[in-house]
mmCIF file of C-alpha atoms in Angstrom:
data_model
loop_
_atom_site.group_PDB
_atom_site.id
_atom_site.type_symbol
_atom_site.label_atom_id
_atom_site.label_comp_id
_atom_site.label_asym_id
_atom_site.label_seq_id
_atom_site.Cartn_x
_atom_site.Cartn_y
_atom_site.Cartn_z
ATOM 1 C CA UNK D 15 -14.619 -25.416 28.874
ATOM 2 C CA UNK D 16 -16.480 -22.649 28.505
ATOM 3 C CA UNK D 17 -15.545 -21.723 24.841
ATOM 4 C CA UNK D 18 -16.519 -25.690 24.045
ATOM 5 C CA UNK D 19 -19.803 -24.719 25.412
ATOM 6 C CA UNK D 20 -20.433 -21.744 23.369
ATOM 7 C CA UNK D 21 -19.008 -23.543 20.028
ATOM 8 C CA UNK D 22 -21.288 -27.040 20.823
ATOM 9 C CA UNK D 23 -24.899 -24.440 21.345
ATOM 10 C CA UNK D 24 -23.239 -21.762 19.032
ATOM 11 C CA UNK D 25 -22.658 -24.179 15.993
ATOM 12 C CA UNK D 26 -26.068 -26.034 15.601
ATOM 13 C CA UNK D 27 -28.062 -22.640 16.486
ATOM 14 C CA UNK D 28 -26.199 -21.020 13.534
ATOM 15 C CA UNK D 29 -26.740 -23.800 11.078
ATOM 16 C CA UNK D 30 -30.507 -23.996 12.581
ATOM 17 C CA UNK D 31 -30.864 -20.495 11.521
ATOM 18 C CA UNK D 32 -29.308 -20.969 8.207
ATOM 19 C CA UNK D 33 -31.524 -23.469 7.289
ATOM 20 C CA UNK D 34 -34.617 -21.325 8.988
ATOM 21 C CA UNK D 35 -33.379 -18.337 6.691
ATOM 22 C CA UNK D 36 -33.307 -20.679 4.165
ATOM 23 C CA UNK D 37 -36.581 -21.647 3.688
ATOM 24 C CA UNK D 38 -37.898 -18.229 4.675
ATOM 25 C CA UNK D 39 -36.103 -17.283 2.036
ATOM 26 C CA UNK D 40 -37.681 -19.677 -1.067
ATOM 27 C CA UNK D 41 -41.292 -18.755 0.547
ATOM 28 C CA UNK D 42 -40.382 -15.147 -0.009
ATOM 29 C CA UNK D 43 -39.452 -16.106 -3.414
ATOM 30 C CA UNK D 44 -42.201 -18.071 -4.015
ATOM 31 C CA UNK D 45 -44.710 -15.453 -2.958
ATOM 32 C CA UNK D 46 -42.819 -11.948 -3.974
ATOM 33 C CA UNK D 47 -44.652 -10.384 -7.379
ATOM 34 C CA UNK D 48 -42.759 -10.949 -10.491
ATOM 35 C CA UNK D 49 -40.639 -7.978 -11.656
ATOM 36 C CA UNK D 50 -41.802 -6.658 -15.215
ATOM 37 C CA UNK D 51 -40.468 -8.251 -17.945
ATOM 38 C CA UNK D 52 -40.219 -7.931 -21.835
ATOM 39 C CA UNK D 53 -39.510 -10.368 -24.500
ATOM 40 C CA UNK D 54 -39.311 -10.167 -28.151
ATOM 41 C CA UNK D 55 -39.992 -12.558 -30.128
ATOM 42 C CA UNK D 56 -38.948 -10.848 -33.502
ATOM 43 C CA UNK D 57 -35.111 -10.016 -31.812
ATOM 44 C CA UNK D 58 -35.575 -14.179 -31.151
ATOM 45 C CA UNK D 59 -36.279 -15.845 -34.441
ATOM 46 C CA UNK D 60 -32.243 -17.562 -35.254
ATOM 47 C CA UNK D 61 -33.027 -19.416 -31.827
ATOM 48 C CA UNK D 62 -35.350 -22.705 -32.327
ATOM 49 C CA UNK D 63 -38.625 -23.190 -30.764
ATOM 50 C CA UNK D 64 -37.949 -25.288 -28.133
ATOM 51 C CA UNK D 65 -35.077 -24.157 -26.513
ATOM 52 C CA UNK D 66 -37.160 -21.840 -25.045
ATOM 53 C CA UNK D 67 -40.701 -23.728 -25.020
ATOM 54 C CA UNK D 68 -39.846 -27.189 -23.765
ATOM 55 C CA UNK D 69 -42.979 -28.048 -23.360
ATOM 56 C CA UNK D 70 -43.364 -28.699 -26.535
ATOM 57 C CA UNK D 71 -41.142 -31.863 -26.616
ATOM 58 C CA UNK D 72 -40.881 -32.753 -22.691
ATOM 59 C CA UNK D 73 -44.969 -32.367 -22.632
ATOM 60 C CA UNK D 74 -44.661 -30.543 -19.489
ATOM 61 C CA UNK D 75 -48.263 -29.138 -20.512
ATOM 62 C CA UNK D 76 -49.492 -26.222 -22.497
ATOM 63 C CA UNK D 77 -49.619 -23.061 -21.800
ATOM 64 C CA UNK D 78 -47.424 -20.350 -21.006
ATOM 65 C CA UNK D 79 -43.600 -19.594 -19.497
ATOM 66 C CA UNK D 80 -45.139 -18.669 -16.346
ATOM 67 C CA UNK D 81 -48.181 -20.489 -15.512
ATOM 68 C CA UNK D 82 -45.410 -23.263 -14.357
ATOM 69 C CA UNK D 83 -42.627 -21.016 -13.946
ATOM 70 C CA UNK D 84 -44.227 -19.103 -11.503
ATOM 71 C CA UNK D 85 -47.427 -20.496 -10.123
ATOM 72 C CA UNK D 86 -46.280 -23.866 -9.866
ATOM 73 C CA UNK D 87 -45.298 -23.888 -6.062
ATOM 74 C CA UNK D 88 -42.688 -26.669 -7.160
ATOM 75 C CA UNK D 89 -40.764 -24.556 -9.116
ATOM 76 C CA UNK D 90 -41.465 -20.755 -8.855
ATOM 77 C CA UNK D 91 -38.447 -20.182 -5.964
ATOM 78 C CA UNK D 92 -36.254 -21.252 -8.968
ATOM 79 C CA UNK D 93 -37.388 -18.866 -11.570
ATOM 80 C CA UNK D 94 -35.163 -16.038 -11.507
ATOM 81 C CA UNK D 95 -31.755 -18.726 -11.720
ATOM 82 C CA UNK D 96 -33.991 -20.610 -14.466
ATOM 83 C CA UNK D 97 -34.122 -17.255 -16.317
ATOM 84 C CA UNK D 98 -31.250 -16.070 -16.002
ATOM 85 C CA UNK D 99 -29.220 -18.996 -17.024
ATOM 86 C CA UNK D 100 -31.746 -19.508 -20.090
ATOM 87 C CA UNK D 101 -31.988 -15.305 -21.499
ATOM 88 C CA UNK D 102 -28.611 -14.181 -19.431
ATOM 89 C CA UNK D 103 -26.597 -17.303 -20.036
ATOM 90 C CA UNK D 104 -27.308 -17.501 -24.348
ATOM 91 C CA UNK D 105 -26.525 -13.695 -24.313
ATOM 92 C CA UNK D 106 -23.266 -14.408 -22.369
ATOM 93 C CA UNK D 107 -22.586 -17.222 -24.599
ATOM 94 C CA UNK D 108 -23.380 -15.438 -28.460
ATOM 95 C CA UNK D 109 -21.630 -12.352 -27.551
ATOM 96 C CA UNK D 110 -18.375 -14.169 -26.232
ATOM 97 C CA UNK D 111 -18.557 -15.809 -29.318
ATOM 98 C CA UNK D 112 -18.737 -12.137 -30.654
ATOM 99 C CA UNK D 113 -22.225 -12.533 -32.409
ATOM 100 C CA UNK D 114 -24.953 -10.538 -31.757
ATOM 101 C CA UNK D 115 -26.648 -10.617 -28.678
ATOM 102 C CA UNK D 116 -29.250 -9.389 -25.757
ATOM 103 C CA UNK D 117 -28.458 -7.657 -22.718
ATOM 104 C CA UNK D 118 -26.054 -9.421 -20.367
ATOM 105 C CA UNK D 119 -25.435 -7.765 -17.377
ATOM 106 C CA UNK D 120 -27.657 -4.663 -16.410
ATOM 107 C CA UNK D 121 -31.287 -5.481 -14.953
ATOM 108 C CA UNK D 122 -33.426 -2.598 -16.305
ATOM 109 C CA UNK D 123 -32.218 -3.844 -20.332
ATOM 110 C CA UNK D 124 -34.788 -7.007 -19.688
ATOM 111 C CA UNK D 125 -36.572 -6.275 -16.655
ATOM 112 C CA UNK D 126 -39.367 -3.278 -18.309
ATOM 113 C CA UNK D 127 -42.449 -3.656 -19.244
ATOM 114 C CA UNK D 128 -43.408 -5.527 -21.857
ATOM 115 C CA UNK D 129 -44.361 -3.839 -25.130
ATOM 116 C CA UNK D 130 -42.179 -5.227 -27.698
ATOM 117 C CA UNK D 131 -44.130 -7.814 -30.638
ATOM 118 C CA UNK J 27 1.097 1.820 -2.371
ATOM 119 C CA UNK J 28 2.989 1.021 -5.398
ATOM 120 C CA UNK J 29 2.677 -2.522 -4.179
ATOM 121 C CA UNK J 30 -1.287 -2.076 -3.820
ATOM 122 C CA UNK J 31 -1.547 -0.423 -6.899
ATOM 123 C CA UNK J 32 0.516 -3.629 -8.737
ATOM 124 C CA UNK J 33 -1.748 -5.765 -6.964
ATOM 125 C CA UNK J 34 -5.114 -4.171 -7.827
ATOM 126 C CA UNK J 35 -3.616 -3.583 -11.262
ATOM 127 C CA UNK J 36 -2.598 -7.593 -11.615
ATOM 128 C CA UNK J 37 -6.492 -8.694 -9.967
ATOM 129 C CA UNK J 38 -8.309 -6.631 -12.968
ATOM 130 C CA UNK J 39 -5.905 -8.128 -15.327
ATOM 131 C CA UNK J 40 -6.337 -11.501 -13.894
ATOM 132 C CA UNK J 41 -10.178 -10.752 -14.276
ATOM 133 C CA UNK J 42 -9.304 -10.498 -18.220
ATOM 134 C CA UNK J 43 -7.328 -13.786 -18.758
ATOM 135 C CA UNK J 44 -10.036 -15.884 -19.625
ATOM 136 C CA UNK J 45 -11.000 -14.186 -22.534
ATOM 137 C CA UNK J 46 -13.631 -12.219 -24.238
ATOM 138 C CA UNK J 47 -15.907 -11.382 -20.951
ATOM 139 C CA UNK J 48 -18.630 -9.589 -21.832
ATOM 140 C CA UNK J 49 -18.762 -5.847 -21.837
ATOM 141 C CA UNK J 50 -21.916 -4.237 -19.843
ATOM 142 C CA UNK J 51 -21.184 -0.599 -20.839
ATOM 143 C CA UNK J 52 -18.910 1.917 -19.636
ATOM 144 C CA UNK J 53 -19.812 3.076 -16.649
ATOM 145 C CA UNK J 54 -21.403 -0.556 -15.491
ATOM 146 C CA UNK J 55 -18.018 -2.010 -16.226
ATOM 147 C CA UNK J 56 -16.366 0.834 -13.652
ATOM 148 C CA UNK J 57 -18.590 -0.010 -10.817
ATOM 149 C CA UNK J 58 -17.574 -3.354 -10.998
ATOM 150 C CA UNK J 59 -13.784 -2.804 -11.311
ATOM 151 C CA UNK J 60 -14.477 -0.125 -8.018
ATOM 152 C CA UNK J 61 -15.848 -3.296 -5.999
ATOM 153 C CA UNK J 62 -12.915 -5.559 -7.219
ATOM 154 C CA UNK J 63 -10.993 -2.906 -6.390
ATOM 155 C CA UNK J 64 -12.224 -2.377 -3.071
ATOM 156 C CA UNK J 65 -11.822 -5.975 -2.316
ATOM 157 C CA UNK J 66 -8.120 -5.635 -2.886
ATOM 158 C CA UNK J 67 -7.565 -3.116 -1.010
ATOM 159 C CA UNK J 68 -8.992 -5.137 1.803
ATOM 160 C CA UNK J 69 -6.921 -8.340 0.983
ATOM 161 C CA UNK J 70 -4.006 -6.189 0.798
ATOM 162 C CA UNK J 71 -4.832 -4.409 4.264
ATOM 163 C CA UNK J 72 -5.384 -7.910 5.688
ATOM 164 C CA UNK J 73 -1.864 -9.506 5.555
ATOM 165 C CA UNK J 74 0.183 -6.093 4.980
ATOM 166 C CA UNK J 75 -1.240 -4.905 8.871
ATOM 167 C CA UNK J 76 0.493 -7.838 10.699
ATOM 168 C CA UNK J 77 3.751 -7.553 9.173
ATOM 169 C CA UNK J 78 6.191 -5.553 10.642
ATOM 170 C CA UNK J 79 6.902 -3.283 7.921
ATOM 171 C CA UNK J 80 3.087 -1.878 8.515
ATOM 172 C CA UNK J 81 4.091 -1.072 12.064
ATOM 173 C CA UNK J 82 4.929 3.153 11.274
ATOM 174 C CA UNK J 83 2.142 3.190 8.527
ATOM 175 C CA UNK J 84 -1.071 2.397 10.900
ATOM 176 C CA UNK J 85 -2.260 6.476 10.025
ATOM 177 C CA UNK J 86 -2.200 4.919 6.489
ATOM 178 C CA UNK J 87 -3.519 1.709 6.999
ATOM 179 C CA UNK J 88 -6.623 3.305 8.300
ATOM 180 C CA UNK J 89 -7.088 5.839 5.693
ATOM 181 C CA UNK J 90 -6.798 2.839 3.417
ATOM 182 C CA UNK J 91 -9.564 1.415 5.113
ATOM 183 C CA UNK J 92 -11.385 4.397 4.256
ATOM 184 C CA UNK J 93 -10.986 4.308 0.586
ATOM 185 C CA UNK J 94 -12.138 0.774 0.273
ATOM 186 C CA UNK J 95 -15.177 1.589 1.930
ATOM 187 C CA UNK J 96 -15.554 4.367 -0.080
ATOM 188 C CA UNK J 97 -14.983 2.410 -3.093
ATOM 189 C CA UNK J 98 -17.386 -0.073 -2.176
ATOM 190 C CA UNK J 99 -19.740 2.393 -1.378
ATOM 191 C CA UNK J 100 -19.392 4.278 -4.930
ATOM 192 C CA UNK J 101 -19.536 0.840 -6.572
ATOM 193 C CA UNK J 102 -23.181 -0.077 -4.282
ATOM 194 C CA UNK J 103 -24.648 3.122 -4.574
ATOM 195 C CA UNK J 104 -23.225 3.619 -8.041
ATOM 196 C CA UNK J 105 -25.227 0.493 -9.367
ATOM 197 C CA UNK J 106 -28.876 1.691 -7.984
ATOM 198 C CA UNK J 107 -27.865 5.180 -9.740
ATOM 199 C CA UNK J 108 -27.320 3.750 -12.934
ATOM 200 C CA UNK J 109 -29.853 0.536 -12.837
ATOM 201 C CA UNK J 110 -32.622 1.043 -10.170
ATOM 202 C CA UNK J 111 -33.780 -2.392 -10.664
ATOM 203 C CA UNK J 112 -30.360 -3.887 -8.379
ATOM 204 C CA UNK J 113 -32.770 -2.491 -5.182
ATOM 205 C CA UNK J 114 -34.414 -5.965 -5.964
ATOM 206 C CA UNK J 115 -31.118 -7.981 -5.141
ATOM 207 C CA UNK J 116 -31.069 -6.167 -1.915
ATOM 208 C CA UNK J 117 -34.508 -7.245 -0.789
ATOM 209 C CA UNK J 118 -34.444 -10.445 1.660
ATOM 210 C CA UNK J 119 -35.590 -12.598 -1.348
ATOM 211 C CA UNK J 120 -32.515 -11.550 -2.860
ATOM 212 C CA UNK J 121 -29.783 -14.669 -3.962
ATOM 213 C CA UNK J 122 -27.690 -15.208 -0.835
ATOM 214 C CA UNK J 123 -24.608 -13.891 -2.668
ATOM 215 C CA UNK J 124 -25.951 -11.063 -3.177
ATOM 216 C CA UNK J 125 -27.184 -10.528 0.549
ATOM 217 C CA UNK J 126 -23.496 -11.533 1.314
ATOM 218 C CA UNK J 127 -22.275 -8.465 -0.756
ATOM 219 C CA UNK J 128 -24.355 -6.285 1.159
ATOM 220 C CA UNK J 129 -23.373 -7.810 4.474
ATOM 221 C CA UNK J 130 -19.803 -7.064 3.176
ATOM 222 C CA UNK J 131 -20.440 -3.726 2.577
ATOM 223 C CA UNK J 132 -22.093 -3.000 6.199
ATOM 224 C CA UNK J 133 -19.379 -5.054 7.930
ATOM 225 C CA UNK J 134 -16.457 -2.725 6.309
ATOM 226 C CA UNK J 135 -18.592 0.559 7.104
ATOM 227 C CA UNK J 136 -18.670 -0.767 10.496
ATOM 228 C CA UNK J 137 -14.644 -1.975 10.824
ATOM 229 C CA UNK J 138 -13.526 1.389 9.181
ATOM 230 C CA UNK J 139 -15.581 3.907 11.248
ATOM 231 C CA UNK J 140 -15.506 2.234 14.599
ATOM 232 C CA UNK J 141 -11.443 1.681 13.905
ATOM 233 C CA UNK J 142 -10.986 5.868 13.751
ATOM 234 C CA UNK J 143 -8.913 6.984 17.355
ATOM 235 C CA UNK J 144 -11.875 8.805 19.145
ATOM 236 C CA UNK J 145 -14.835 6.006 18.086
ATOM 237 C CA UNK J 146 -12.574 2.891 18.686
ATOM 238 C CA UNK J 147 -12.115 4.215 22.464
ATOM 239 C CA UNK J 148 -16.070 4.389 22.646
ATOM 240 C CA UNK J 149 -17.071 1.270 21.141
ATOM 241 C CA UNK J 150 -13.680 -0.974 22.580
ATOM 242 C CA UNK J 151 -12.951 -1.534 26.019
ATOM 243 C CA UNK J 152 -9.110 -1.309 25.265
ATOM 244 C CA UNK J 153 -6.768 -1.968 22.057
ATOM 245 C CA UNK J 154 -6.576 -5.838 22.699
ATOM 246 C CA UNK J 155 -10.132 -5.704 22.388
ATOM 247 C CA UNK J 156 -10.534 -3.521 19.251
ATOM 248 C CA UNK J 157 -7.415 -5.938 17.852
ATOM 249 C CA UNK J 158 -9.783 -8.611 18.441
ATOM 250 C CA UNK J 159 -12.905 -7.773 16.981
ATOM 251 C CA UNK J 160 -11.387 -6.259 14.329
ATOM 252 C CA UNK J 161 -9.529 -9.627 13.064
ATOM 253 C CA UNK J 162 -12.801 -10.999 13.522
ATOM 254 C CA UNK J 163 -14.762 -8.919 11.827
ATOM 255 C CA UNK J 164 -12.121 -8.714 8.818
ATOM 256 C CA UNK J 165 -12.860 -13.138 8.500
ATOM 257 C CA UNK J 166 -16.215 -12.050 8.404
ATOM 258 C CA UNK J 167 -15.567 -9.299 5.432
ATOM 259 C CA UNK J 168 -12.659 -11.515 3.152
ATOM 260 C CA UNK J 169 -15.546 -14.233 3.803
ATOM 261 C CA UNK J 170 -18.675 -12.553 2.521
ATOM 262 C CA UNK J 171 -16.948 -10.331 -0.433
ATOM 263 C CA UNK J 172 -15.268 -13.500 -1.553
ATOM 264 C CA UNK J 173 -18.876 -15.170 -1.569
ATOM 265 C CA UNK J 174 -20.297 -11.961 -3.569
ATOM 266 C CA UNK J 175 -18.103 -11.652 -6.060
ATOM 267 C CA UNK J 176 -17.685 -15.662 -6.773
ATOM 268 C CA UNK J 177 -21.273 -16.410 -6.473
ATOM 269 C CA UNK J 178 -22.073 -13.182 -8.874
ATOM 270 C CA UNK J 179 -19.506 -15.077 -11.420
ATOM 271 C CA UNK J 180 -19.474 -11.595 -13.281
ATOM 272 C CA UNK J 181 -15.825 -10.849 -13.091
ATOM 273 C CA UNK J 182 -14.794 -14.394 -12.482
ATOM 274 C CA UNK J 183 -16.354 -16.612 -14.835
ATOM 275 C CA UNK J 184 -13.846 -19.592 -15.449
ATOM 276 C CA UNK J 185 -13.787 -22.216 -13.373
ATOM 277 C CA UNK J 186 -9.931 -21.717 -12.873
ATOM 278 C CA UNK J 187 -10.165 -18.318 -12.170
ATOM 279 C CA UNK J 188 -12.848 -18.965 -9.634
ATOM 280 C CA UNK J 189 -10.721 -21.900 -7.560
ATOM 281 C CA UNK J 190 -7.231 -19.344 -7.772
ATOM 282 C CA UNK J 191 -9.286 -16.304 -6.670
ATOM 283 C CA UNK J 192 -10.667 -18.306 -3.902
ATOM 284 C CA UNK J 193 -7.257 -19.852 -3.173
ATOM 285 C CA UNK J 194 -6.141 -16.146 -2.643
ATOM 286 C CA UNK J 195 -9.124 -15.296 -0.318
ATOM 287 C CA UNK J 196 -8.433 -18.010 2.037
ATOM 288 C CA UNK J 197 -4.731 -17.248 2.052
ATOM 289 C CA UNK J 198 -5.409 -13.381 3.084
ATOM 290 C CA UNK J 199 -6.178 -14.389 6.887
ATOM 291 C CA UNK J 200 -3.380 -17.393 6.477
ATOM 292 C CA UNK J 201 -0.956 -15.028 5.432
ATOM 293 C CA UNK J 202 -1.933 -12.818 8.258
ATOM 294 C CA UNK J 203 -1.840 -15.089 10.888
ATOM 295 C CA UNK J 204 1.387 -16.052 9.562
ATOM 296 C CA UNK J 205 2.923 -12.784 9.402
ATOM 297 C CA UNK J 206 1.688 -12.477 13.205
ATOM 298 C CA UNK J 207 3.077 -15.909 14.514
ATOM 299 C CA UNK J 208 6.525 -14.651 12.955
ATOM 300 C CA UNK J 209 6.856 -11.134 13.872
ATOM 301 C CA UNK J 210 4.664 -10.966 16.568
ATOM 302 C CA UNK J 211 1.872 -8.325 17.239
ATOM 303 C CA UNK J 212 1.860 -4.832 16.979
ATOM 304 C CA UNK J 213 2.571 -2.560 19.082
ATOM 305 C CA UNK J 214 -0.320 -1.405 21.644
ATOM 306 C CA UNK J 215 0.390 2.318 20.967
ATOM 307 C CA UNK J 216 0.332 3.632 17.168
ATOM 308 C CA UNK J 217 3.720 4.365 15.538
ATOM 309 C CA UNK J 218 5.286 7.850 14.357
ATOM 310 C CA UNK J 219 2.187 9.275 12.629
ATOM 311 C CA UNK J 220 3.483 10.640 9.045
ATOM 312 C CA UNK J 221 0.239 12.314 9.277
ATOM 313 C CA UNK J 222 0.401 14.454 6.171
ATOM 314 C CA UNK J 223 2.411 11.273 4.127
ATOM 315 C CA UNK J 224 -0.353 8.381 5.206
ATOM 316 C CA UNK J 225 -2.971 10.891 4.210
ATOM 317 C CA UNK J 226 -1.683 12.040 0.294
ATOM 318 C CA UNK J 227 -0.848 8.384 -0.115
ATOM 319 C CA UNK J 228 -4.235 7.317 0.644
ATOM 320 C CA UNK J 229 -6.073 10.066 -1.559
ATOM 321 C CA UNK J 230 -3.241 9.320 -3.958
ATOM 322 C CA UNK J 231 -3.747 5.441 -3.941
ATOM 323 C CA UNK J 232 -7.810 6.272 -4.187
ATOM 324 C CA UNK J 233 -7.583 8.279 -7.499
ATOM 325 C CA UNK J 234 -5.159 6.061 -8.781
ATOM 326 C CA UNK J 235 -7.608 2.976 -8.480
ATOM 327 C CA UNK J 236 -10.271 4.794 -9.933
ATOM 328 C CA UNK J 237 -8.012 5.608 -13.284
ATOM 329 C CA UNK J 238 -7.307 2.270 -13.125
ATOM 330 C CA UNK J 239 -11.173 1.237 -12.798
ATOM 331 C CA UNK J 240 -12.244 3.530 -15.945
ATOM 332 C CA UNK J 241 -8.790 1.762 -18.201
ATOM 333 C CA UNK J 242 -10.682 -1.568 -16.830
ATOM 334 C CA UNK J 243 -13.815 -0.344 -18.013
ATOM 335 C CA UNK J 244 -12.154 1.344 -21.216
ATOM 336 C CA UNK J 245 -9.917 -2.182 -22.287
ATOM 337 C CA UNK J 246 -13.508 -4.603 -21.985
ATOM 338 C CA UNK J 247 -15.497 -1.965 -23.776
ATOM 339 C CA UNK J 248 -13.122 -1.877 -26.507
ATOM 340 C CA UNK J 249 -11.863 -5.146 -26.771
ATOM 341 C CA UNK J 250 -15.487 -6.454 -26.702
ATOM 342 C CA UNK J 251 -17.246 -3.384 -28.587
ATOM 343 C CA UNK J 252 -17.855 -5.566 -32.035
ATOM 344 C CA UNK J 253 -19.414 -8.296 -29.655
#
């Protein structure tokens, strides 16, 4: 009876708190300063246009990566998966293929500041 | 140990089968093959403890608990050495596999050092007790790992190697439970000791899995180098 008890409270208070953490957890990613980040285009230029800026086509609206990315509350807890599926996932992709390719695994190869053309 | 050193050796392979993964560098490509490795060690730990065979090698099963937190440790720790920028996947905002992996790691700190003889009579009322929490707490370890090194997808990338590793993970407490139902529990009081055997077999089995974690890192590097 009394381990019934404790799984019929314990159950819904630990998916309540899941859920809780949960949405704690996209405010704080929502809210937390982006990490520096470089980009160059030069390293970029076999790639077309617009599989990078959709905008273009989709006429999301002008303007840069990150004025949606990540000050557009309806999006900005998604940014780093967006990213990293978009920069991480090509790399992943050319150099299985064994082409050349960016960084794939360690953080500090993208995430520096930005001073490349 | 020549059984956990085939089975660690067989995971990293397995980790290999689905092709050209990408390499990340030497020493990146270690750490990783040190938390994989650590992992196995657990798994192994998991179902070998209830079977009877483990019953005069508890000295060993400890210290074996030792070196995968220990590897675990060198592969955490090694990462924010190497790439100071992982500190961000540790922060709260941090993806929730990643926060699992940590959780891993504190939960196996916590089930190796409060398992040694004079800290499990502190924090355990008595050996039923300690038996107890430490099944428990093991669940919570294969259950979290699992999560971290699935949900990172870096050593695990095809889908088929995703669903057989996490086949294996949920057979590790199956397995156990099995092995219990069968042969029963161990005994309340530790076995023979073999003090000075459990102890070169776990330093032994700890250098050998780190050799085996640089020929990981060695075979991707290579075999992907003109990637």
């Amino acid at each position: 009876m009394q381990r019934l008890l404790i799984i019929l409270i314990g159950v819904p208070v630990l998916i309540g708190a899941t859920w809780l953490a949960h949405l704690g957890q996209l405010e704080l990613r929502s809210n937390r300063p982006m990490l520096a980040v470089t980009f160059a285009h030069a390293d970029h230029t076999t790639v077309s246009c617009v599989v990078c800026h959709h905008n273009f086509i989709d006429r999301t609206g002008p303007g840069l990566c990150f004025d949606c990315h990540k000050n557009d509350p309806s999006v900005n807890a998604l940014i780093e998966d967006q990213f990293h599926d978009l920069c991480r996932g090509c790399h992943v992709e050319r150099q299985s293929a064994g082409e050349e390719a960016g960084p794939t695994r360690r953080c500090d190869s993208c995430h520096t500041a930005d001073d490349a053309p | 140990m020549p059984a956990l050193i085939a089975f660690a050796g067989f995971v990293l392979a397995f980790t290999l089968a689905a092709g050209a993964l990408p390499a990340a560098g030497f020493w990146w490509d270690l750490l990783a093959a040190l938390g994989l490795c650590s992992a196995t060690v657990v798994a192994f730990l998991g179902w070998d403890s209830e079977s009877p065979a483990a019953q005069p090698r508890l000295r060993l099963h400890r210290n074996l608990g030792f070196v995968a937190a220990g590897l675990a440790t060198g592969h955490a720790f090694g990462y924010l050495i190497i790439d100071s920028t992982v500190l961000e996947y540790l922060m709260p905002a941090a993806p929730a596999y990643m926060l699992a992996g940590l959780v891993a790691w504190v939960v196996l700190i916590g089930i190796t050092f409060t398992s040694a003889p004079g800290s499990r009579k502190r924090y355990y009322k008595g050996f039923p007790t300690f038996r107890r929490w430490h099944r428990g707490l093991f669940l919570i370890l294969v259950v979290t790992a699992g999560w971290h090194i699935l949900g990172t997808g870096f050593s695990l990338e095809a889908p088929w190697q995703q669903g057989l590793a996490a086949a294996v993970l949920c057979a590790v407490p199956v397995l156990a439970y099995w092995h219990r139902r069968r042969y029963g529990t161990l005994p309340l009081t530790p076995g023979p000791p073999h003090a000075a055997k459990a102890d070169a077999g776990a330093v032994l089995s700890c250098l050998t899995l780190v050799v085996l974690s640089a020929a990981y890192a060695t075979v991707k590097l290579l075999v992907c180098s003109g990637c």
